[in-house]
XYZ file of C-alpha atoms in Angstrom:
653
model
C -61.344 22.261 4.879
C -62.244 23.599 1.425
C -59.136 25.257 0.803
C -57.378 21.986 1.399
C -59.635 20.316 -1.076
C -58.508 23.248 -3.284
C -55.196 22.815 -3.344
C -55.440 19.238 -3.834
C -57.392 19.642 -6.568
C -54.704 22.165 -8.294
C -52.119 20.080 -7.824
C -53.810 17.160 -9.863
C -54.412 19.478 -12.294
C -51.113 20.894 -12.502
C -50.006 16.711 -12.771
C -52.455 15.892 -15.193
C -51.426 19.050 -17.539
C -47.546 18.074 -17.072
C -48.217 14.672 -18.073
C -50.373 15.606 -20.871
C -47.687 18.262 -22.349
C -44.818 15.858 -22.061
C -47.154 13.108 -23.914
C -46.948 15.507 -26.958
C -45.090 14.834 -29.997
C -42.301 17.489 -30.419
C -39.998 18.203 -33.575
C -37.171 20.420 -34.490
C -36.307 21.243 -38.022
C -32.695 22.304 -38.486
C -32.433 24.063 -42.025
C -29.405 24.500 -43.916
C -28.588 28.116 -45.029
C -25.115 27.837 -45.439
C -23.660 29.827 -48.561
C -23.314 26.412 -50.665
C -27.116 26.548 -50.621
C -26.806 29.060 -53.738
C -25.744 26.153 -56.057
C -28.412 25.016 -58.586
C -30.271 22.182 -59.605
C -31.886 22.273 -63.346
C -31.462 25.746 -63.398
C -33.066 26.874 -60.018
C -31.051 27.399 -56.537
C -31.283 24.493 -53.941
C -32.147 27.247 -51.605
C -35.618 28.094 -53.667
C -36.105 24.285 -54.201
C -35.634 23.785 -49.775
C -37.927 26.795 -49.180
C -40.749 25.189 -51.782
C -40.333 21.561 -50.213
C -40.540 23.154 -46.591
C -43.594 25.134 -47.433
C -45.666 22.409 -48.574
C -44.714 20.299 -45.575
C -45.679 22.956 -42.798
C -48.970 23.478 -44.811
C -49.662 20.093 -44.402
C -48.151 19.888 -40.848
C -50.170 17.863 -37.914
C -51.783 20.683 -35.142
C -51.099 18.030 -32.673
C -47.351 18.163 -33.266
C -45.157 20.874 -31.764
C -42.826 22.398 -34.032
C -39.589 24.259 -34.109
C -37.499 25.802 -36.466
C -33.490 26.099 -36.171
C -31.075 28.086 -38.936
C -27.575 27.853 -39.380
C -25.162 30.035 -41.690
C -27.979 32.590 -42.599
C -26.298 35.875 -40.971
C -22.243 35.909 -41.092
C -20.256 34.345 -43.394
C -17.630 31.877 -41.687
C -18.924 31.974 -38.057
C -19.345 28.459 -37.040
C -21.391 30.079 -34.061
C -24.045 31.413 -36.346
C -26.833 29.475 -35.247
C -30.606 30.656 -34.426
C -33.359 28.992 -33.244
C -35.755 31.627 -35.416
C -39.121 29.629 -34.243
C -38.887 27.982 -31.325
C -40.740 24.743 -30.179
C -44.419 24.990 -29.699
C -48.041 24.695 -31.126
C -46.739 25.328 -35.178
C -48.096 28.887 -36.891
C -47.625 27.792 -40.447
C -47.862 31.525 -41.871
C -44.969 32.217 -39.527
C -42.703 29.378 -40.567
C -43.440 30.136 -44.025
C -42.699 33.478 -43.867
C -39.130 33.041 -42.356
C -38.080 30.508 -44.423
C -39.025 32.575 -47.489
C -36.647 35.659 -46.279
C -33.421 33.504 -45.221
C -30.349 34.271 -47.707
C -27.605 31.638 -47.371
C -24.110 33.198 -46.067
C -22.423 31.058 -43.744
C -21.048 27.669 -42.740
C -22.208 24.238 -41.926
C -21.836 23.565 -38.320
C -23.858 20.401 -38.003
C -22.490 19.437 -34.673
C -23.042 22.384 -32.889
C -26.847 22.809 -34.311
C -27.690 19.030 -33.360
C -26.644 20.004 -29.819
C -28.493 23.447 -29.325
C -31.894 21.520 -31.216
C -31.621 18.797 -28.345
C -31.244 21.133 -25.516
C -34.105 23.143 -26.988
C -36.177 19.855 -27.011
C -34.882 18.979 -23.384
C -33.783 15.595 -24.837
C -32.355 14.285 -21.209
C -35.979 14.660 -19.757
C -38.042 13.954 -22.883
C -38.406 12.121 -26.332
C -36.563 14.604 -28.809
C -36.891 14.377 -32.593
C -35.044 16.268 -34.866
C -35.399 16.487 -38.779
C -31.988 17.901 -40.510
C -31.841 18.864 -44.245
C -28.565 19.741 -45.317
C -26.538 19.769 -48.828
C -23.508 19.310 -47.514
C -20.549 17.891 -45.322
C -19.791 19.520 -41.423
C -17.109 22.327 -41.938
C -16.563 23.227 -38.293
C -16.138 20.531 -36.081
C -14.618 17.172 -36.592
C -17.052 14.011 -36.156
C -20.848 15.254 -36.366
C -21.548 11.261 -35.948
C -19.926 11.208 -32.483
C -21.749 13.944 -31.675
C -25.036 12.436 -32.438
C -23.961 8.979 -30.628
C -23.160 11.156 -27.369
C -26.454 12.742 -27.672
C -28.260 9.408 -27.861
C -26.282 7.975 -24.884
C -27.737 10.682 -22.790
C -31.158 11.409 -24.328
C -34.447 9.829 -23.088
C -35.654 8.589 -26.485
C -33.163 11.064 -29.397
C -33.996 10.294 -32.879
C -32.350 12.320 -35.671
C -33.805 11.733 -39.189
C -31.624 13.450 -41.939
C -31.966 14.498 -45.359
C -28.731 15.005 -47.665
C -29.795 17.190 -50.758
C -28.055 16.757 -53.746
C -24.937 15.729 -52.064
C -21.980 13.259 -52.957
C -21.302 10.062 -51.858
C -18.873 11.226 -49.239
C -21.365 13.108 -47.800
C -23.807 10.691 -47.947
C -21.757 8.356 -45.914
C -21.524 10.979 -43.461
C -24.931 11.941 -42.913
C -26.288 8.687 -42.809
C -24.011 7.951 -39.885
C -25.710 11.051 -37.758
C -29.500 9.237 -38.754
C -28.483 5.925 -37.613
C -26.326 6.777 -34.710
C -29.752 7.816 -33.394
C -32.100 5.044 -34.535
C -33.527 7.787 -37.302
C -33.664 7.308 -40.826
C -31.439 8.671 -43.708
C -32.942 10.377 -47.112
C -30.874 10.991 -49.808
C -32.464 13.556 -52.341
C -30.764 14.202 -55.414
C -33.995 17.165 -56.525
C -36.775 18.894 -55.778
C -39.270 15.764 -56.240
C -36.886 13.890 -53.872
C -36.792 16.408 -51.646
C -40.395 17.033 -51.100
C -40.929 13.484 -50.942
C -38.323 12.892 -48.072
C -39.882 15.784 -46.045
C -43.199 14.690 -45.800
C -42.093 10.843 -45.283
C -40.157 12.330 -42.290
C -43.303 14.647 -41.119
C -45.224 11.362 -40.965
C -42.623 9.896 -38.872
C -43.169 12.455 -36.353
C -46.847 12.117 -35.858
C -46.957 8.805 -35.148
C -43.883 7.998 -32.984
C -43.656 4.493 -31.580
C -44.338 3.409 -28.278
C -41.828 4.292 -25.740
C -41.387 1.050 -24.027
C -37.759 1.603 -22.323
C -36.138 4.594 -20.668
C -33.073 5.622 -18.625
C -32.911 5.565 -15.004
C -30.170 8.089 -12.798
C -29.798 6.965 -9.496
C -27.562 8.737 -6.441
C -27.237 8.942 -2.854
C -25.961 11.650 -0.363
C -25.648 12.549 2.975
C -28.604 13.652 4.487
C -27.110 16.773 5.928
C -25.692 17.376 2.891
C -27.790 16.567 -0.266
C -26.467 18.904 -2.387
C -22.943 17.577 -1.948
C -21.021 14.961 -3.351
C -22.393 11.747 -4.202
C -21.411 8.789 -1.080
C -19.233 6.209 -2.090
C -18.639 2.608 -0.263
C -22.145 1.225 -0.913
C -23.794 -1.229 -3.188
C -26.926 -0.890 -5.481
C -29.553 -3.775 -5.968
C -31.954 -2.543 -8.331
C -34.801 -4.685 -9.464
C -37.734 -4.785 -12.172
C -40.629 -7.294 -12.402
C -38.687 -9.738 -10.063
C -35.419 -9.460 -11.906
C -31.885 -7.641 -11.124
C -31.180 -5.087 -13.978
C -28.336 -3.771 -12.089
C -25.998 -4.602 -8.972
C -22.671 -2.990 -8.662
C -21.049 -0.021 -6.882
C -20.746 2.503 -9.414
C -20.890 6.048 -7.859
C -23.945 7.193 -10.101
C -25.231 4.078 -12.757
C -27.275 5.059 -15.033
C -29.592 1.790 -16.144
C -31.455 0.962 -19.214
C -35.334 0.084 -17.961
C -38.435 -0.818 -19.025
C -41.131 1.835 -18.253
C -42.951 0.981 -15.244
C -42.098 0.462 -11.556
C -38.490 -0.793 -10.051
C -37.136 -1.206 -6.795
C -33.911 0.537 -5.596
C -32.140 -0.473 -2.642
C -28.799 0.817 -1.435
C -26.562 -0.852 1.060
C -24.094 0.888 3.050
C -21.840 -0.916 5.169
C -18.731 1.567 5.581
C -19.680 2.616 9.133
C -19.981 0.772 12.305
C -23.875 0.609 11.889
C -24.615 -0.350 8.309
C -27.600 1.503 6.642
C -30.233 -0.387 3.935
C -32.447 2.421 2.112
C -34.890 0.999 0.029
C -37.391 2.300 -2.384
C -39.658 2.367 -5.169
C -40.202 4.452 -8.241
C -42.463 4.253 -11.857
C -40.558 5.131 -14.582
C -42.385 6.967 -17.309
C -41.743 7.639 -20.792
C -40.216 10.771 -21.835
C -39.780 12.023 -18.470
C -36.670 12.442 -16.162
C -36.254 9.282 -14.398
C -33.949 9.803 -11.440
C -34.031 9.511 -7.840
C -31.672 10.596 -4.682
C -31.333 8.391 -1.704
C -29.912 9.749 1.482
C -27.586 8.237 3.999
C -28.453 9.090 7.727
C -25.388 11.516 8.822
C -24.006 13.447 11.246
C -21.259 16.639 11.598
C -18.251 16.378 13.535
C -16.033 19.593 14.132
C -12.509 19.008 15.693
C -9.676 21.221 16.776
C -6.491 20.386 18.532
C -4.247 22.446 21.206
C -1.257 21.299 23.030
C -3.020 21.485 26.168
C -6.507 22.804 27.567
C -6.946 26.344 27.445
C -4.028 26.632 25.266
C -3.370 28.107 21.699
C -5.209 25.803 18.392
C -2.165 24.090 16.795
C -2.101 22.668 13.087
C -2.849 18.667 12.803
C -3.512 16.261 10.623
C -6.871 14.497 11.706
C -7.408 10.791 10.481
C -10.876 9.521 11.356
C -12.054 5.785 11.290
C -14.895 3.720 11.667
C -14.952 1.336 14.951
C -15.951 -1.578 12.857
C -14.589 -3.851 15.191
C -14.717 -1.769 18.620
C -10.999 -1.274 18.419
C -9.155 2.155 17.775
C -5.859 0.364 17.015
C -6.240 1.891 13.434
C -3.369 2.760 11.158
C -3.848 5.931 9.172
C -3.256 4.583 5.600
C -6.824 3.188 5.722
C -8.756 6.249 7.223
C -12.294 6.466 6.335
C -11.569 10.391 6.202
C -8.753 12.666 6.816
C -8.800 16.636 7.253
C -6.898 19.440 8.667
C -7.152 21.399 11.816
C -5.450 24.604 11.974
C -4.751 27.656 14.166
C -7.775 29.393 12.635
C -9.922 26.781 11.526
C -11.370 23.485 12.803
C -11.749 20.276 10.897
C -15.368 19.596 9.635
C -16.785 16.108 8.119
C -20.075 15.203 7.283
C -19.818 11.276 8.248
C -22.755 8.480 8.334
C -23.850 7.597 11.661
C -22.015 5.272 13.790
C -18.692 5.404 16.367
C -15.451 6.478 15.124
C -11.986 7.475 16.576
C -10.146 10.272 15.503
C -6.433 10.074 15.365
C -4.391 13.603 15.475
C -0.441 13.569 14.349
C 1.540 16.702 15.527
C 5.104 17.241 15.656
C 5.624 13.666 16.215
C 3.170 13.522 18.346
C -0.315 11.804 18.797
C -3.823 11.653 20.385
C -6.744 10.077 19.749
C -10.458 10.093 20.959
C -13.386 8.120 20.248
C -16.761 9.575 19.624
C -20.328 8.588 18.132
C -22.567 10.215 15.694
C -26.470 10.223 15.439
C -28.734 11.156 12.548
C -28.400 15.167 11.725
C -26.317 15.243 14.853
C -23.608 18.535 15.088
C -20.713 17.172 17.401
C -18.023 19.440 18.491
C -14.410 17.724 19.735
C -11.390 19.306 21.360
C -8.221 17.258 21.569
C -5.299 17.793 23.450
C -1.444 16.892 23.195
C 0.660 16.845 26.299
C 2.846 19.769 27.091
C 6.079 20.104 24.666
C 9.475 21.370 24.841
C 12.269 21.414 22.362
C 15.687 19.272 22.124
C 18.897 20.416 20.035
C 21.338 17.706 19.502
C 25.047 18.427 17.994
C 27.384 16.050 17.682
C 31.401 15.642 17.013
C 34.203 12.991 16.917
C 35.652 14.000 20.183
C 35.167 16.766 22.694
C 35.585 20.620 21.094
C 35.562 19.013 17.686
C 33.840 20.245 14.613
C 30.101 19.313 14.477
C 29.098 16.319 12.072
C 26.173 14.971 10.594
C 24.696 12.036 12.837
C 21.243 10.266 12.982
C 19.382 10.314 16.110
C 16.448 8.931 17.765
C 14.850 10.045 21.166
C 13.365 7.248 22.888
C 10.531 8.261 25.986
C 9.644 5.074 27.879
C 6.984 6.324 29.582
C 5.142 7.008 26.392
C 6.168 4.122 24.816
C 7.089 6.435 21.593
C 10.331 8.101 19.884
C 11.163 11.049 17.753
C 13.970 11.251 15.179
C 16.342 13.718 15.301
C 19.274 14.788 12.956
C 21.896 16.939 13.482
C 24.089 18.443 10.935
C 27.684 19.890 10.029
C 26.331 23.809 10.249
C 23.206 23.621 12.496
C 21.824 21.429 15.374
C 18.884 18.788 15.010
C 16.078 20.353 16.722
C 12.530 18.605 17.524
C 9.478 19.439 19.518
C 8.373 16.499 21.950
C 6.465 16.192 25.018
C 8.335 16.795 28.300
C 9.950 13.768 30.070
C 12.959 11.764 30.453
C 14.443 10.449 27.210
C 17.287 8.129 26.200
C 19.497 9.440 22.832
C 20.759 7.025 20.429
C 22.709 8.509 17.431
C 24.731 6.657 15.134
C 27.391 8.005 13.191
C 29.238 5.551 10.281
C 29.656 2.261 12.118
C 29.435 4.007 15.516
C 27.162 4.492 17.888
C 26.541 6.639 21.190
C 23.791 7.395 23.732
C 22.926 9.493 26.102
C 20.069 10.904 28.627
C 17.976 14.173 28.571
C 15.206 15.618 30.064
C 12.609 18.059 28.396
C 10.668 20.525 30.483
C 7.634 22.740 29.419
C 8.270 25.660 26.614
C 12.074 25.285 27.378
C 14.819 24.069 25.046
C 17.605 21.168 26.107
C 20.486 21.387 24.468
C 22.378 17.859 24.077
C 25.802 17.077 22.674
C 27.184 13.665 21.296
C 30.863 12.689 21.288
C 31.739 9.745 19.354
C 35.409 9.277 20.983
C 35.826 5.466 20.177
C 37.086 2.505 22.299
C 39.121 0.146 20.887
C 39.262 -3.599 21.305
C 41.586 -6.289 19.980
C 42.503 -9.819 20.487
C 45.013 -12.608 19.908
C 44.500 -15.653 18.787
C 46.038 -19.017 17.851
C 44.589 -18.185 14.219
C 44.268 -14.495 13.197
C 41.564 -15.573 10.921
C 39.391 -17.045 13.590
C 36.250 -15.022 14.073
C 35.740 -13.446 17.385
C 31.909 -12.726 19.078
C 32.192 -9.474 20.791
C 29.332 -8.828 23.566
C 29.941 -5.490 25.545
C 27.530 -4.853 28.659
C 26.836 -1.737 31.149
C 27.349 -1.912 34.948
C 23.920 -2.596 34.741
C 23.973 -5.658 32.807
C 21.992 -4.126 29.766
C 23.846 -5.330 26.544
C 25.133 -2.167 24.880
C 27.389 -3.350 21.689
C 27.787 -6.597 19.827
C 29.552 -7.378 17.106
C 31.476 -10.092 15.187
C 34.927 -9.755 13.641
C 37.901 -11.292 12.215
C 40.692 -11.674 15.349
C 42.975 -9.715 13.403
C 40.782 -6.507 13.066
C 40.464 -4.153 16.041
C 37.053 -3.396 17.113
C 35.801 0.537 17.085
C 33.053 1.145 19.275
C 31.471 4.450 20.875
C 30.954 4.215 24.684
C 29.915 6.521 27.334
C 32.016 6.847 30.639
C 31.696 4.015 33.364
C 32.607 0.388 33.964
C 31.764 -2.164 31.571
C 32.273 -6.045 31.007
C 32.871 -7.909 27.780
C 32.456 -11.197 26.762
C 34.695 -12.800 23.640
C 33.645 -16.109 22.386
C 35.008 -18.656 19.876
C 33.251 -21.415 18.839
C 30.970 -21.466 21.789
C 34.203 -20.720 24.369
C 34.366 -17.661 26.230
C 36.638 -15.494 27.942
C 35.395 -12.467 30.213
C 37.013 -9.176 31.156
C 36.076 -5.950 33.074
C 37.378 -2.673 31.966
C 36.508 1.758 32.705
C 35.947 3.890 29.886
C 36.943 7.543 30.402
C 39.126 10.170 31.334
C 42.627 8.751 32.770
C 41.620 5.247 31.154
C 43.361 3.640 28.702
C 40.877 3.835 25.209
C 42.422 0.063 24.057
C 41.642 -2.920 25.709
C 43.570 -6.142 24.138
C 42.147 -10.067 25.252
C 44.710 -12.790 25.037
C 42.653 -15.621 23.269
C 45.210 -17.725 22.330
C 44.368 -20.449 25.026
C 40.599 -19.825 25.157
C 40.045 -23.678 25.814
C 42.765 -24.371 28.345
C 44.117 -26.770 25.788
C 47.488 -26.488 27.805
C 46.292 -27.527 31.328
C 44.242 -30.049 30.118
C 47.471 -31.666 28.179
C 49.171 -31.186 31.435
C 46.566 -32.896 33.650
C 46.579 -35.691 31.277
C 50.363 -37.022 31.407
C 51.192 -40.136 33.586
C 53.901 -39.044 36.358
C 57.365 -40.695 35.946
C 58.631 -43.138 38.820
C 62.230 -43.270 39.325
C 63.570 -46.388 41.134
C 67.327 -46.040 42.080
C 69.437 -49.214 41.080
C 72.278 -50.325 43.513
C 75.242 -50.135 41.417
C 77.480 -53.442 40.781
C 80.535 -53.795 42.379
C 83.318 -53.433 39.397
C 85.847 -55.812 38.671
C 89.145 -54.290 37.878
C 88.952 -54.329 34.023
C 89.774 -52.359 31.531
C 86.911 -53.723 29.566
C 83.027 -51.977 30.073
C 80.440 -54.314 30.876
C 77.274 -53.966 28.517
C 74.128 -54.834 30.065
C 72.220 -58.154 29.037
C 69.665 -60.286 29.761
C 70.196 -63.960 30.391
C 67.129 -66.864 30.377
C 67.402 -70.259 31.618
C 64.269 -72.562 31.118
C 63.489 -75.780 33.113
C 59.983 -77.793 32.201
C 57.621 -74.807 32.996
C 59.900 -72.513 34.858
C 61.568 -69.602 33.429
C 64.515 -67.634 34.697
C 65.299 -63.897 33.617
C 68.297 -62.210 35.118
C 69.255 -58.744 34.039
C 72.434 -56.502 34.229
C 74.631 -59.307 33.115
C 77.556 -58.391 30.749
C 77.854 -60.214 27.424
C 79.979 -62.961 28.499
C 78.234 -64.073 31.700
C 74.818 -64.185 29.228
C 76.742 -66.547 27.183
C 77.893 -68.522 30.061
C 74.137 -68.478 31.775
C 72.741 -69.674 27.856
C 75.204 -72.533 27.958
C 74.315 -73.764 31.518
C 70.810 -73.812 30.164
C 71.675 -75.711 27.349
C 73.173 -78.440 29.492
C 70.282 -78.611 32.167
C 67.839 -79.237 29.416
C 69.957 -81.765 27.813
C 70.140 -83.700 31.540
C 66.363 -83.351 31.822
C 65.603 -84.933 28.506
C 68.013 -88.067 29.681
C 66.034 -88.532 32.838
C 62.728 -88.391 31.254
C 63.783 -90.941 28.460
C 65.387 -93.617 31.329
C 61.797 -93.384 32.587
C 60.585 -94.807 29.652
C 58.301 -91.490 29.011
C 58.276 -89.550 25.728
C 57.862 -85.630 25.234
C 57.698 -83.010 28.008
C 56.220 -84.188 31.390
C 55.189 -81.517 34.332
C 57.923 -81.805 37.001
C 56.801 -82.696 40.341
C 57.110 -80.359 43.801
C 60.845 -82.053 44.346
C 61.955 -80.659 41.139
C 59.989 -77.714 41.671
C 62.009 -76.951 44.674
C 65.626 -78.131 43.383
C 64.948 -75.479 40.702
C 64.218 -72.679 42.693
C 67.401 -73.596 45.159
C 69.098 -73.094 41.804
C 67.648 -70.009 40.948
C 69.019 -68.681 44.027
C 72.562 -70.052 43.294
C 72.353 -68.746 40.121
C 71.052 -65.182 41.403
C 74.275 -65.362 43.729
C 76.652 -66.169 40.738
C 75.428 -63.048 39.122
C 76.764 -60.947 41.841
């Protein structure tokens, strides 16, 4: 118990001492000992004036303020790195400081930017308040922009301030030195002589003694995997940082730097990129002049993956894509993989991942395999992935049997695996690919030609396949040679193997394997069918007659009416040298009309005169009865007319 209490006491004392030390004001004076300090003001060198002014300030220096002295240009000529912290930051030793200053001999250049960086690092400006007092009699002679350096130090520091005294400088140098002071929140003093220099140094010294209270600071946050706390920062999450009930930062930066007030802040990090979302929440009290940073840890595990063609076989090189199972589905594309890595013959893939469920997809020689797994916190999981046994296929192609090789594009399809592999034969070498064992259908194209064949791959063996592009020609005869014809060719199993549309005048070239085929040729929906055979001993061309595709001739013939021929008895010819013409004579009596055909012209005239006489006679009879107009004949008159008709018929014969 005593030992435990003693340990606690020592820890508390150490913390108090650390806090007390961080609260002590500190400053570094950067003293210019460049060659230009040998210049004179009123008959006295600037180095002598500066020594005296610094001596007076040091003798009155507040012992509660730690002091350091950095000098540049005092040892070498033309050396931009001639910068030395001649007195480190610590409790002031007045005699030592004065003795050191009195021995300085100006020699070199004016490296202001580098001196600022060196003094800032000595003051631990990223962890504690840092105050610099720069005394210079000239502008920067080594680096291009000391003001930009001051701005960068201010941005990175906790409470970084530089007060600058320009000693007997021109207007342009005044502006350059003033920019350094103003960029850091410090003050600039332009001292033209000894009196002004003494006053400026004393004024600055008082500012160091009474620093303004620090109310703001900078918070640095980062998040890493708990199995890799010294690794790279985690990405893909979102920060929520609150102070005094208000949000001071919300975003997805990897390691944000946030300006905050001294006091308590609440930091939350939400990580939803894995299948198990994680929310990390932590509070921290921000202190002035202290390093305010925090590292959060995401729960994680480690997966080690190797691959082989078969169980117990040698390891193979494969590319692995790891996806979180956000929706319990393993159907993920490789373009949006959470992580990728390479498993080789000698080294397995190793990945630190947040806890959750995953699927790993491995690619090897066009083959693919996948496996799901779950990672728990600080777990190390080993996975072995296997591909099916494989063999090789070598494909060559030519335009005819025994012909020169040609370059073609082929694809091998395996229906059982529902997958395919590309293989590309060339003019001088076969196309080769390693694929799983099994039966394949090879489809190849060459120019506008297509060819198909089948082959089998056996474990560890090389299967050689040669494809011949021997064209079969299909032509057609049409009523109009410009008519578009649609061709469809089917194999003996009924599968469509080729289709195209071309003008009737064009001969179609197609590559077909040996066998029996059927073809359908269509014009505007009307079809014609034919059977043909491809192979040795059979024609290499088929011509289809499509001139009567719509059967127009048969339809036309079927629509014509049949002509009925009635035999006519020839009339007896009178002995006459004059040939009779065939005329038609007509007699009308009341409503009755009699037409007689086959009369000669003379006979027709005679019949016409007879008709006129009968009509006149009929009119006289009607007049004697005292009736005008045309009256309908009674039955007796009709009978007489019918008898007359018979007599006239006899007359014509």
